Amino acid sequence: MTLILGIETSCDETAAAVVENGRWLRSNVIASQIDLHAQFGGVFPEVAARAHIEAISLIVHEALEKAGVTLDEIDALALTRGPGLAGALLVGVNFGKGLALGRGLPIIGVNHLEGHIYSNWLTEPEREIVFPVLNLIVSGGHTELVLMTDHGTYQLLGETMDDAAGEAFDKVGRLLGLPYPGGPSIQKAAQNGDPMAYDFPRAMLDEGLDFSFSGLKTAVMRAVRPPQTGKRVAGVESMKSGEMRPDISIADVAASFQAAAVEVLVKKTVQAAVASDVTEILISGGVSANGPLREAMKQAAPIPVRYPPLSLCTDNAAMIAAAGYYRFVAGQRDDLAMDILPTWPLNELLPYNGANGKG
Ligand code: KG4
Ligand code: ZN
């Protein structure tokens, strides 16, 4: 049995988890800073770093305790090395290095996006994952279609040209005066809305596998904002939260926006999956929590679709530990001098050998 302790502090969750053999969750502890950042309508980097420092020690000990293990039973530490906020990443990586130094444990630097991918290895662990698979990673910072032919072997097939899908949900949520983060708020508001009330653009729908969400966001802004007077026409960023025409149905706008975003995500993912002849589609990242996205993907895909339980969609350390496990068994050991990589594209990871290519 191999036990990996994962630590994740790349954005606004302080998280630690223990995972057995890369697929079985022993504990998964998350301290969310959402309440702290809600007042700013987004993540405030300095505030995030300080909150990580305050929480990290307690969270790591809680993860060990809930797993019923001590550090002596842990085989390696998997630490989120990037991408993410520099000050936030440093807290988790430095804390992990301290533990590793004190206990003589190996550390493994993990890419946060690779982590999201591996959240699906923790999903129905008894059902094998057979390569090749297609990953749709949809989070607050990324929208990527990634073909995976083996553990650690990735080919980027498409990505967003501007805003990430989650970012679009967050910005539209703010426009509509809904609580942060926008994703869950929009899904909730959309329940009572008409998805066909507004014909919002489906950008680049028939143009390859890249995405664009900034036009959709702008179209929503044009539909809801009060008539503009004066010379300067304000952009989305400068529009105040909830500054809308009084006759707007928030539910209809939310439902129509969500329908447009989901349609593009589903169509391109299915197209990529069929073209690359994969066995399964894996959806991950915060936006994979979206109910209509999950349902529409299952409806449209001619192959199985897997997505994590809600607790593993948004940022967590279990996914980092799972990804770290496959690197551990392949022999990866990082130096204690390992630095953080705040901008670290997934396709710049080095492939590795050793794992057998099966989940
Ligand atoms: O993966 P994540 O926790 O953090 C990043 O790595 O970015 O993703 C957070 C994103 C936010 O943009 C949030 O609005 C979105 O995931 N999100 C959702 C839902 N739940 C979270 N978007 C749509 N529908 C949801 N139910
Ligand atoms: Zn994430």
mmCIF file of C-alpha atoms and ligand atoms in Angstrom:
data_model
loop_
_atom_site.group_PDB
_atom_site.id
_atom_site.type_symbol
_atom_site.label_atom_id
_atom_site.label_comp_id
_atom_site.label_asym_id
_atom_site.label_seq_id
_atom_site.Cartn_x
_atom_site.Cartn_y
_atom_site.Cartn_z
ATOM 1 C CA MET A 1 0.000 0.000 0.000
ATOM 2 C CA THR A 2 1.289 3.428 -0.923
ATOM 3 C CA LEU A 3 -0.007 6.484 0.921
ATOM 4 C CA ILE A 4 0.483 9.965 -0.514
ATOM 5 C CA LEU A 5 -0.177 13.157 1.424
ATOM 6 C CA GLY A 6 -1.300 15.909 -0.961
ATOM 7 C CA ILE A 7 -1.102 19.633 -0.228
ATOM 8 C CA GLU A 8 -2.866 22.248 -2.394
ATOM 9 C CA THR A 9 -2.708 26.044 -1.925
ATOM 10 C CA SER A 10 -2.716 27.403 -5.492
ATOM 11 C CA CYS A 11 -5.731 29.692 -5.172
ATOM 12 C CA ASP A 12 -8.376 30.168 -2.500
ATOM 13 C CA GLU A 13 -8.666 26.747 -0.867
ATOM 14 C CA THR A 14 -6.194 25.468 1.728
ATOM 15 C CA ALA A 15 -6.383 21.714 1.269
ATOM 16 C CA ALA A 16 -4.698 18.510 2.412
ATOM 17 C CA ALA A 17 -5.616 14.883 1.730
ATOM 18 C CA VAL A 18 -4.370 11.327 2.039
ATOM 19 C CA VAL A 19 -4.853 8.981 -0.923
ATOM 20 C CA GLU A 20 -4.162 5.253 -1.054
ATOM 21 C CA ASN A 21 -2.659 3.738 -4.216
ATOM 22 C CA GLY A 22 -3.703 6.735 -6.301
ATOM 23 C CA ARG A 23 -7.397 5.880 -6.293
ATOM 24 C CA TRP A 24 -8.784 5.512 -2.784
ATOM 25 C CA LEU A 25 -9.630 8.564 -0.707
ATOM 26 C CA ARG A 26 -8.530 8.175 2.912
ATOM 27 C CA SER A 27 -9.193 11.821 3.855
ATOM 28 C CA ASN A 28 -9.913 15.091 2.069
ATOM 29 C CA VAL A 29 -9.843 18.299 4.111
ATOM 30 C CA ILE A 30 -10.553 21.698 2.574
ATOM 31 C CA ALA A 31 -10.652 25.145 4.186
ATOM 32 C CA SER A 32 -12.390 27.409 1.724
ATOM 33 C CA GLN A 33 -11.691 31.124 1.699
ATOM 34 C CA ILE A 34 -14.806 31.897 -0.344
ATOM 35 C CA ASP A 35 -16.401 33.962 2.433
ATOM 36 C CA LEU A 36 -13.204 35.945 2.817
ATOM 37 C CA HIS A 37 -13.028 36.828 -0.892
ATOM 38 C CA ALA A 38 -16.753 37.292 -1.524
ATOM 39 C CA GLN A 39 -16.495 40.912 -0.359
ATOM 40 C CA PHE A 40 -14.029 41.607 -3.207
ATOM 41 C CA GLY A 41 -16.059 39.674 -5.808
ATOM 42 C CA GLY A 42 -12.964 37.602 -6.621
ATOM 43 C CA VAL A 43 -9.777 36.216 -5.136
ATOM 44 C CA PHE A 44 -7.501 38.817 -3.525
ATOM 45 C CA PRO A 45 -3.968 37.312 -3.761
ATOM 46 C CA GLU A 46 -2.425 38.844 -0.615
ATOM 47 C CA VAL A 47 -5.414 37.919 1.477
ATOM 48 C CA ALA A 48 -5.290 34.366 0.062
ATOM 49 C CA ALA A 49 -1.630 33.873 0.976
ATOM 50 C CA ARG A 50 -2.140 35.103 4.519
ATOM 51 C CA ALA A 51 -5.176 32.862 5.025
ATOM 52 C CA HIS A 52 -3.188 29.836 3.745
ATOM 53 C CA ILE A 53 -0.459 30.526 6.320
ATOM 54 C CA GLU A 54 -3.014 30.607 9.103
ATOM 55 C CA ALA A 55 -4.768 27.399 8.018
ATOM 56 C CA ILE A 56 -2.135 25.085 6.571
ATOM 57 C CA SER A 57 -0.745 23.403 9.680
ATOM 58 C CA LEU A 58 -4.168 22.592 11.098
ATOM 59 C CA ILE A 59 -5.504 21.330 7.761
ATOM 60 C CA VAL A 60 -2.559 18.983 7.184
ATOM 61 C CA HIS A 61 -2.835 17.528 10.673
ATOM 62 C CA GLU A 62 -6.578 17.091 10.262
ATOM 63 C CA ALA A 63 -6.033 15.227 6.976
ATOM 64 C CA LEU A 64 -3.626 12.810 8.682
ATOM 65 C CA GLU A 65 -5.944 12.365 11.640
ATOM 66 C CA LYS A 66 -9.028 11.701 9.503
ATOM 67 C CA ALA A 67 -7.056 9.159 7.466
ATOM 68 C CA GLY A 68 -6.018 7.492 10.714
ATOM 69 C CA VAL A 69 -2.316 7.671 9.885
ATOM 70 C CA THR A 70 0.791 9.449 11.112
ATOM 71 C CA LEU A 71 3.508 11.003 8.973
ATOM 72 C CA ASP A 72 5.573 7.847 9.558
ATOM 73 C CA GLU A 73 3.136 5.890 7.385
ATOM 74 C CA ILE A 74 3.173 8.408 4.520
ATOM 75 C CA ASP A 75 5.345 7.431 1.535
ATOM 76 C CA ALA A 76 5.633 10.816 -0.175
ATOM 77 C CA LEU A 77 4.277 14.364 -0.260
ATOM 78 C CA ALA A 78 2.591 15.653 -3.424
ATOM 79 C CA LEU A 79 2.692 19.454 -3.578
ATOM 80 C CA THR A 80 0.932 21.758 -6.037
ATOM 81 C CA ARG A 81 3.817 23.545 -7.745
ATOM 82 C CA GLY A 82 1.739 25.585 -10.220
ATOM 83 C CA PRO A 83 -0.035 27.121 -12.015
ATOM 84 C CA GLY A 84 -1.538 29.478 -9.470
ATOM 85 C CA LEU A 85 -0.965 32.565 -7.352
ATOM 86 C CA ALA A 86 2.731 32.795 -6.444
ATOM 87 C CA GLY A 87 2.261 33.840 -2.825
ATOM 88 C CA ALA A 88 -0.366 31.164 -2.297
ATOM 89 C CA LEU A 89 1.655 28.369 -3.958
ATOM 90 C CA LEU A 90 4.682 29.215 -1.806
ATOM 91 C CA VAL A 91 2.793 28.523 1.404
ATOM 92 C CA GLY A 92 1.903 24.924 0.505
ATOM 93 C CA VAL A 93 5.236 24.118 -1.144
ATOM 94 C CA ASN A 94 7.278 25.537 1.739
ATOM 95 C CA PHE A 95 5.165 23.818 4.360
ATOM 96 C CA GLY A 96 5.566 20.533 2.496
ATOM 97 C CA LYS A 97 9.311 21.007 2.178
ATOM 98 C CA GLY A 98 9.532 21.576 5.920
ATOM 99 C CA LEU A 99 7.690 18.325 6.657
ATOM 100 C CA ALA A 100 9.778 16.462 4.095
ATOM 101 C CA LEU A 101 13.022 17.745 5.540
ATOM 102 C CA GLY A 102 12.021 16.913 9.092
ATOM 103 C CA ARG A 103 10.831 13.395 8.233
ATOM 104 C CA GLY A 104 13.125 12.460 5.379
ATOM 105 C CA LEU A 105 10.162 12.101 3.014
ATOM 106 C CA PRO A 106 10.327 12.539 -0.761
ATOM 107 C CA ILE A 107 8.425 15.420 -2.404
ATOM 108 C CA ILE A 108 6.747 15.390 -5.801
ATOM 109 C CA GLY A 109 5.780 18.641 -7.529
ATOM 110 C CA VAL A 110 2.377 18.349 -9.188
ATOM 111 C CA ASN A 111 0.785 20.511 -11.859
ATOM 112 C CA HIS A 112 -2.603 21.763 -10.668
ATOM 113 C CA LEU A 113 -4.260 20.954 -14.017
ATOM 114 C CA GLU A 114 -2.862 17.435 -13.937
ATOM 115 C CA GLY A 115 -4.384 17.299 -10.465
ATOM 116 C CA HIS A 116 -7.824 18.184 -11.819
ATOM 117 C CA ILE A 117 -7.481 15.414 -14.415
ATOM 118 C CA TYR A 118 -6.678 12.886 -11.667
ATOM 119 C CA SER A 119 -9.764 13.808 -9.657
ATOM 120 C CA ASN A 120 -11.414 11.342 -12.041
ATOM 121 C CA TRP A 121 -9.106 8.555 -10.841
ATOM 122 C CA LEU A 122 -10.748 9.011 -7.442
ATOM 123 C CA THR A 123 -14.170 8.668 -9.066
ATOM 124 C CA GLU A 124 -15.564 5.136 -9.117
ATOM 125 C CA PRO A 125 -12.123 3.682 -8.351
ATOM 126 C CA GLU A 126 -13.273 0.134 -9.027
ATOM 127 C CA ARG A 127 -14.091 1.062 -12.652
ATOM 128 C CA GLU A 128 -10.840 1.023 -14.636
ATOM 129 C CA ILE A 129 -9.753 3.940 -16.828
ATOM 130 C CA VAL A 130 -8.388 2.705 -20.151
ATOM 131 C CA PHE A 131 -6.208 5.004 -22.288
ATOM 132 C CA PRO A 132 -6.587 6.961 -24.484
ATOM 133 C CA VAL A 133 -9.055 9.291 -22.753
ATOM 134 C CA LEU A 134 -10.127 12.849 -23.509
ATOM 135 C CA ASN A 135 -10.088 15.401 -20.693
ATOM 136 C CA LEU A 136 -12.153 18.565 -20.624
ATOM 137 C CA ILE A 137 -10.647 20.715 -17.865
ATOM 138 C CA VAL A 138 -13.002 23.594 -17.063
ATOM 139 C CA SER A 139 -12.069 25.769 -14.112
ATOM 140 C CA GLY A 140 -11.875 29.383 -13.066
ATOM 141 C CA GLY A 141 -8.550 29.800 -14.842
ATOM 142 C CA HIS A 142 -8.557 27.175 -17.612
ATOM 143 C CA THR A 143 -10.634 25.659 -20.399
ATOM 144 C CA GLU A 144 -8.656 22.905 -22.105
ATOM 145 C CA LEU A 145 -9.262 19.800 -24.192
ATOM 146 C CA VAL A 146 -6.435 17.390 -23.451
ATOM 147 C CA LEU A 147 -5.848 14.006 -25.063
ATOM 148 C CA MET A 148 -4.193 11.625 -22.601
ATOM 149 C CA THR A 149 -2.555 8.542 -24.036
ATOM 150 C CA ASP A 150 -0.852 7.372 -20.839
ATOM 151 C CA HIS A 151 -0.194 8.552 -17.303
ATOM 152 C CA GLY A 152 1.572 11.900 -17.585
ATOM 153 C CA THR A 153 1.329 12.020 -21.377
ATOM 154 C CA TYR A 154 -0.775 14.894 -22.633
ATOM 155 C CA GLN A 155 -1.579 16.509 -25.938
ATOM 156 C CA LEU A 156 -3.361 19.854 -25.867
ATOM 157 C CA LEU A 157 -6.106 19.738 -28.543
ATOM 158 C CA GLY A 158 -7.867 23.003 -27.757
ATOM 159 C CA GLU A 159 -8.005 25.824 -25.233
ATOM 160 C CA THR A 160 -9.685 29.141 -24.648
ATOM 161 C CA MET A 161 -8.468 32.133 -26.591
ATOM 162 C CA ASP A 162 -9.610 34.554 -23.880
ATOM 163 C CA ASP A 163 -11.706 33.970 -20.738
ATOM 164 C CA ALA A 164 -11.912 30.575 -19.042
ATOM 165 C CA ALA A 165 -15.393 29.047 -18.773
ATOM 166 C CA GLY A 166 -15.466 29.489 -14.995
ATOM 167 C CA GLU A 167 -14.271 33.070 -15.360
ATOM 168 C CA ALA A 168 -17.227 33.747 -17.680
ATOM 169 C CA PHE A 169 -19.626 32.267 -15.094
ATOM 170 C CA ASP A 170 -18.009 34.432 -12.401
ATOM 171 C CA LYS A 171 -18.147 37.636 -14.489
ATOM 172 C CA VAL A 172 -21.738 37.098 -15.591
ATOM 173 C CA GLY A 173 -22.654 36.261 -11.987
ATOM 174 C CA ARG A 174 -21.198 39.597 -10.943
ATOM 175 C CA LEU A 175 -23.105 41.417 -13.719
ATOM 176 C CA LEU A 176 -26.324 39.889 -12.443
ATOM 177 C CA GLY A 177 -25.537 40.819 -8.844
ATOM 178 C CA LEU A 178 -25.389 37.151 -7.779
ATOM 179 C CA PRO A 179 -23.175 35.928 -4.918
ATOM 180 C CA TYR A 180 -19.548 34.932 -5.643
ATOM 181 C CA PRO A 181 -18.551 32.506 -7.064
ATOM 182 C CA GLY A 182 -20.803 32.942 -10.071
ATOM 183 C CA GLY A 183 -20.876 29.310 -11.263
ATOM 184 C CA PRO A 184 -23.084 27.782 -8.586
ATOM 185 C CA SER A 185 -25.130 30.996 -8.316
ATOM 186 C CA ILE A 186 -25.890 30.992 -12.032
ATOM 187 C CA GLN A 187 -26.795 27.310 -12.056
ATOM 188 C CA LYS A 188 -29.232 27.976 -9.202
ATOM 189 C CA ALA A 189 -30.757 31.103 -10.757
ATOM 190 C CA ALA A 190 -31.078 29.326 -14.119
ATOM 191 C CA GLN A 191 -33.322 26.632 -12.662
ATOM 192 C CA ASN A 192 -36.319 28.948 -12.929
ATOM 193 C CA GLY A 193 -35.293 30.528 -16.228
ATOM 194 C CA ASP A 194 -35.931 29.989 -19.923
ATOM 195 C CA PRO A 195 -32.682 28.918 -21.676
ATOM 196 C CA MET A 196 -34.114 30.153 -24.992
ATOM 197 C CA ALA A 197 -35.162 33.608 -23.768
ATOM 198 C CA TYR A 198 -31.953 35.122 -25.167
ATOM 199 C CA ASP A 199 -30.053 33.915 -28.204
ATOM 200 C CA PHE A 200 -26.525 34.462 -26.876
ATOM 201 C CA PRO A 201 -23.582 33.737 -29.215
ATOM 202 C CA ARG A 202 -21.975 30.297 -29.434
ATOM 203 C CA ALA A 203 -18.499 31.536 -30.346
ATOM 204 C CA MET A 204 -16.297 29.499 -32.696
ATOM 205 C CA LEU A 205 -18.821 26.653 -32.609
ATOM 206 C CA ASP A 206 -17.765 25.246 -35.967
ATOM 207 C CA GLU A 207 -14.189 26.473 -35.947
ATOM 208 C CA GLY A 208 -11.963 23.791 -34.517
ATOM 209 C CA LEU A 209 -11.378 22.902 -30.887
ATOM 210 C CA ASP A 210 -10.448 26.263 -29.369
ATOM 211 C CA PHE A 211 -12.916 28.235 -27.266
ATOM 212 C CA SER A 212 -13.797 31.886 -26.763
ATOM 213 C CA PHE A 213 -16.032 33.114 -23.945
ATOM 214 C CA SER A 214 -15.393 36.855 -23.869
ATOM 215 C CA GLY A 215 -17.947 37.600 -26.616
ATOM 216 C CA LEU A 216 -20.612 35.698 -24.695
ATOM 217 C CA LYS A 217 -19.853 37.715 -21.573
ATOM 218 C CA THR A 218 -20.083 40.966 -23.551
ATOM 219 C CA ALA A 219 -23.372 39.898 -25.151
ATOM 220 C CA VAL A 220 -24.828 39.280 -21.692
ATOM 221 C CA MET A 221 -23.651 42.704 -20.580
ATOM 222 C CA ARG A 222 -25.276 44.374 -23.596
ATOM 223 C CA ALA A 223 -28.529 42.575 -22.897
ATOM 224 C CA VAL A 224 -28.787 43.549 -19.250
ATOM 225 C CA ARG A 225 -27.211 46.953 -18.790
ATOM 226 C CA PRO A 226 -29.232 50.137 -18.573
ATOM 227 C CA PRO A 227 -29.292 52.371 -21.698
ATOM 228 C CA GLN A 228 -25.920 54.139 -21.898
ATOM 229 C CA THR A 229 -25.816 57.881 -21.899
ATOM 230 C CA GLY A 230 -22.753 60.002 -22.582
ATOM 231 C CA LYS A 231 -19.859 59.299 -24.924
ATOM 232 C CA ARG A 232 -18.040 56.544 -23.112
ATOM 233 C CA VAL A 233 -19.505 53.062 -23.304
ATOM 234 C CA ALA A 234 -18.426 51.101 -20.271
ATOM 235 C CA GLY A 235 -16.926 47.616 -20.593
ATOM 236 C CA VAL A 236 -17.925 44.617 -18.524
ATOM 237 C CA GLU A 237 -15.124 45.131 -15.992
ATOM 238 C CA SER A 238 -16.294 48.635 -15.107
ATOM 239 C CA MET A 239 -19.971 47.760 -14.825
ATOM 240 C CA LYS A 240 -21.094 47.748 -11.228
ATOM 241 C CA SER A 241 -22.410 44.522 -9.762
ATOM 242 C CA GLY A 242 -26.144 44.162 -10.328
ATOM 243 C CA GLU A 243 -26.366 47.372 -12.384
ATOM 244 C CA MET A 244 -29.190 46.242 -14.692
ATOM 245 C CA ARG A 245 -32.263 47.398 -16.497
ATOM 246 C CA PRO A 246 -35.194 46.909 -14.143
ATOM 247 C CA ASP A 247 -37.165 44.705 -16.555
ATOM 248 C CA ILE A 248 -34.498 41.999 -16.751
ATOM 249 C CA SER A 249 -35.307 38.460 -15.626
ATOM 250 C CA ILE A 250 -32.137 37.258 -13.919
ATOM 251 C CA ALA A 251 -33.344 33.658 -14.228
ATOM 252 C CA ASP A 252 -33.801 33.966 -18.017
ATOM 253 C CA VAL A 253 -30.403 35.610 -18.538
ATOM 254 C CA ALA A 254 -28.677 33.032 -16.324
ATOM 255 C CA ALA A 255 -30.393 30.124 -18.098
ATOM 256 C CA SER A 256 -29.648 31.498 -21.578
ATOM 257 C CA PHE A 257 -26.008 32.210 -20.717
ATOM 258 C CA GLN A 258 -25.542 28.765 -19.203
ATOM 259 C CA ALA A 259 -27.142 27.108 -22.246
ATOM 260 C CA ALA A 260 -24.751 28.912 -24.607
ATOM 261 C CA ALA A 261 -21.658 28.036 -22.543
ATOM 262 C CA VAL A 262 -22.708 24.401 -22.118
ATOM 263 C CA GLU A 263 -23.544 23.926 -25.803
ATOM 264 C CA VAL A 264 -20.075 25.040 -26.908
ATOM 265 C CA LEU A 265 -18.273 22.963 -24.268
ATOM 266 C CA VAL A 266 -20.255 19.833 -25.123
ATOM 267 C CA LYS A 267 -20.065 20.130 -28.897
ATOM 268 C CA LYS A 268 -16.296 20.613 -29.019
ATOM 269 C CA THR A 269 -15.597 17.922 -26.441
ATOM 270 C CA VAL A 270 -17.671 15.316 -28.270
ATOM 271 C CA GLN A 271 -16.109 16.302 -31.579
ATOM 272 C CA ALA A 272 -12.604 15.896 -30.134
ATOM 273 C CA ALA A 273 -13.505 12.595 -28.457
ATOM 274 C CA VAL A 274 -14.854 11.098 -31.683
ATOM 275 C CA ALA A 275 -11.912 12.348 -33.762
ATOM 276 C CA SER A 276 -9.317 10.934 -31.368
ATOM 277 C CA ASP A 277 -11.168 7.647 -30.815
ATOM 278 C CA VAL A 278 -10.943 7.666 -27.014
ATOM 279 C CA THR A 279 -12.565 5.175 -24.645
ATOM 280 C CA GLU A 280 -14.002 7.771 -22.289
ATOM 281 C CA ILE A 281 -14.527 11.504 -21.680
ATOM 282 C CA LEU A 282 -13.328 12.819 -18.314
ATOM 283 C CA ILE A 283 -14.592 16.238 -17.192
ATOM 284 C CA SER A 284 -12.823 18.031 -14.339
ATOM 285 C CA GLY A 285 -12.348 21.433 -12.698
ATOM 286 C CA GLY A 286 -14.826 23.647 -10.870
ATOM 287 C CA VAL A 287 -17.229 24.010 -13.805
ATOM 288 C CA SER A 288 -17.556 20.204 -14.023
ATOM 289 C CA ALA A 289 -19.829 20.632 -10.985
ATOM 290 C CA ASN A 290 -22.381 22.167 -13.348
ATOM 291 C CA GLY A 291 -25.432 19.895 -13.570
ATOM 292 C CA PRO A 292 -26.646 20.899 -17.041
ATOM 293 C CA LEU A 293 -23.094 20.481 -18.420
ATOM 294 C CA ARG A 294 -22.871 16.948 -17.010
ATOM 295 C CA GLU A 295 -26.290 15.985 -18.335
ATOM 296 C CA ALA A 296 -25.771 17.484 -21.789
ATOM 297 C CA MET A 297 -22.375 15.776 -22.103
ATOM 298 C CA LYS A 298 -23.826 12.366 -21.232
ATOM 299 C CA GLN A 299 -26.674 12.914 -23.706
ATOM 300 C CA ALA A 300 -24.396 13.935 -26.571
ATOM 301 C CA ALA A 301 -21.427 11.592 -26.105
ATOM 302 C CA PRO A 302 -21.404 8.189 -27.819
ATOM 303 C CA ILE A 303 -18.934 6.929 -25.140
ATOM 304 C CA PRO A 304 -18.955 6.939 -21.303
ATOM 305 C CA VAL A 305 -18.546 10.260 -19.510
ATOM 306 C CA ARG A 306 -16.940 10.439 -16.073
ATOM 307 C CA TYR A 307 -16.902 13.414 -13.721
ATOM 308 C CA PRO A 308 -15.939 13.707 -10.056
ATOM 309 C CA PRO A 309 -18.337 14.055 -7.124
ATOM 310 C CA LEU A 310 -18.980 17.718 -6.289
ATOM 311 C CA SER A 311 -16.399 17.706 -3.489
ATOM 312 C CA LEU A 312 -13.648 16.822 -5.971
ATOM 313 C CA CYS A 313 -14.676 19.214 -8.786
ATOM 314 C CA THR A 314 -13.403 22.388 -7.162
ATOM 315 C CA ASP A 315 -9.886 22.679 -5.794
ATOM 316 C CA ASN A 316 -8.806 19.956 -3.384
ATOM 317 C CA ALA A 317 -5.636 18.122 -2.368
ATOM 318 C CA ALA A 318 -6.887 14.583 -3.009
ATOM 319 C CA MET A 319 -6.525 15.141 -6.756
ATOM 320 C CA ILE A 320 -2.946 16.360 -6.182
ATOM 321 C CA ALA A 321 -2.161 13.250 -4.138
ATOM 322 C CA ALA A 322 -3.670 11.002 -6.850
ATOM 323 C CA ALA A 323 -1.583 12.642 -9.581
ATOM 324 C CA GLY A 324 1.439 12.506 -7.280
ATOM 325 C CA TYR A 325 0.968 8.762 -6.755
ATOM 326 C CA TYR A 326 1.372 7.963 -10.464
ATOM 327 C CA ARG A 327 4.507 10.122 -10.567
ATOM 328 C CA PHE A 328 5.789 8.439 -7.391
ATOM 329 C CA VAL A 329 5.423 4.917 -8.770
ATOM 330 C CA ALA A 330 7.104 6.061 -11.970
ATOM 331 C CA GLY A 331 10.106 7.097 -9.915
ATOM 332 C CA GLN A 332 9.742 10.854 -9.772
ATOM 333 C CA ARG A 333 11.415 12.471 -6.746
ATOM 334 C CA ASP A 334 11.852 16.235 -6.709
ATOM 335 C CA ASP A 335 14.667 18.150 -5.101
ATOM 336 C CA LEU A 336 13.985 20.053 -1.896
ATOM 337 C CA ALA A 337 15.154 23.119 -3.809
ATOM 338 C CA MET A 338 12.136 22.713 -6.173
ATOM 339 C CA ASP A 339 10.716 26.141 -7.017
ATOM 340 C CA ILE A 340 7.116 27.111 -7.684
ATOM 341 C CA LEU A 341 5.893 27.584 -11.281
ATOM 342 C CA PRO A 342 3.020 30.139 -11.211
ATOM 343 C CA THR A 343 2.524 29.800 -14.987
ATOM 344 C CA TRP A 344 3.045 26.150 -15.901
ATOM 345 C CA PRO A 345 1.199 24.821 -18.953
ATOM 346 C CA LEU A 346 0.150 21.183 -18.753
ATOM 347 C CA ASN A 347 1.715 20.380 -22.097
ATOM 348 C CA GLU A 348 5.127 21.391 -20.749
ATOM 349 C CA LEU A 349 5.161 18.476 -18.327
ATOM 350 C CA LEU A 350 7.699 15.802 -19.018
ATOM 351 C CA PRO A 351 6.113 12.468 -19.848
ATOM 352 C CA TYR A 352 7.140 9.642 -17.581
ATOM 353 C CA ASN A 353 7.342 5.878 -17.780
ATOM 354 C CA GLY A 354 6.873 3.214 -15.224
ATOM 355 C CA ALA A 355 3.131 3.172 -14.691
ATOM 356 C CA ASN A 356 1.394 0.531 -16.787
ATOM 357 C CA GLY A 357 -0.973 2.803 -18.665
ATOM 358 C CA LYS A 358 -3.980 1.491 -16.869
ATOM 359 C CA GLY A 359 -6.005 3.068 -14.104
HETATM 360 O O1 KG4 B 1 -11.245 24.373 -10.182
HETATM 361 P P1 KG4 B 1 -11.673 25.541 -9.387
HETATM 362 O O2 KG4 B 1 -12.142 25.314 -7.963
HETATM 363 O O3 KG4 B 1 -10.556 26.607 -9.273
HETATM 364 C C1 KG4 B 1 -9.660 26.872 -10.307
HETATM 365 O O4 KG4 B 1 -8.664 26.111 -10.445
HETATM 366 O O5 KG4 B 1 -9.941 27.831 -11.040
HETATM 367 O O6 KG4 B 1 -12.837 26.250 -10.232
HETATM 368 C C2 KG4 B 1 -13.535 27.371 -9.758
HETATM 369 C C3 KG4 B 1 -14.521 27.783 -10.826
HETATM 370 C C4 KG4 B 1 -15.198 29.129 -10.538
HETATM 371 O O7 KG4 B 1 -15.092 29.925 -11.700
HETATM 372 C C5 KG4 B 1 -16.645 28.742 -10.263
HETATM 373 O O8 KG4 B 1 -17.579 29.744 -10.628
HETATM 374 C C6 KG4 B 1 -16.805 27.507 -11.109
HETATM 375 O O9 KG4 B 1 -15.580 26.823 -10.946
HETATM 376 N N1 KG4 B 1 -17.929 26.661 -10.682
HETATM 377 C C7 KG4 B 1 -19.037 26.413 -11.431
HETATM 378 C C8 KG4 B 1 -19.908 25.623 -10.636
HETATM 379 N N2 KG4 B 1 -19.293 25.404 -9.438
HETATM 380 C C9 KG4 B 1 -18.078 26.039 -9.480
HETATM 381 N N3 KG4 B 1 -19.365 26.803 -12.677
HETATM 382 C C10 KG4 B 1 -20.559 26.405 -13.162
HETATM 383 N N4 KG4 B 1 -21.458 25.676 -12.467
HETATM 384 C C11 KG4 B 1 -21.183 25.253 -11.208
HETATM 385 N N5 KG4 B 1 -22.072 24.526 -10.529
HETATM 386 ZN ZN ZN B 2 -8.479 24.333 -9.906
#
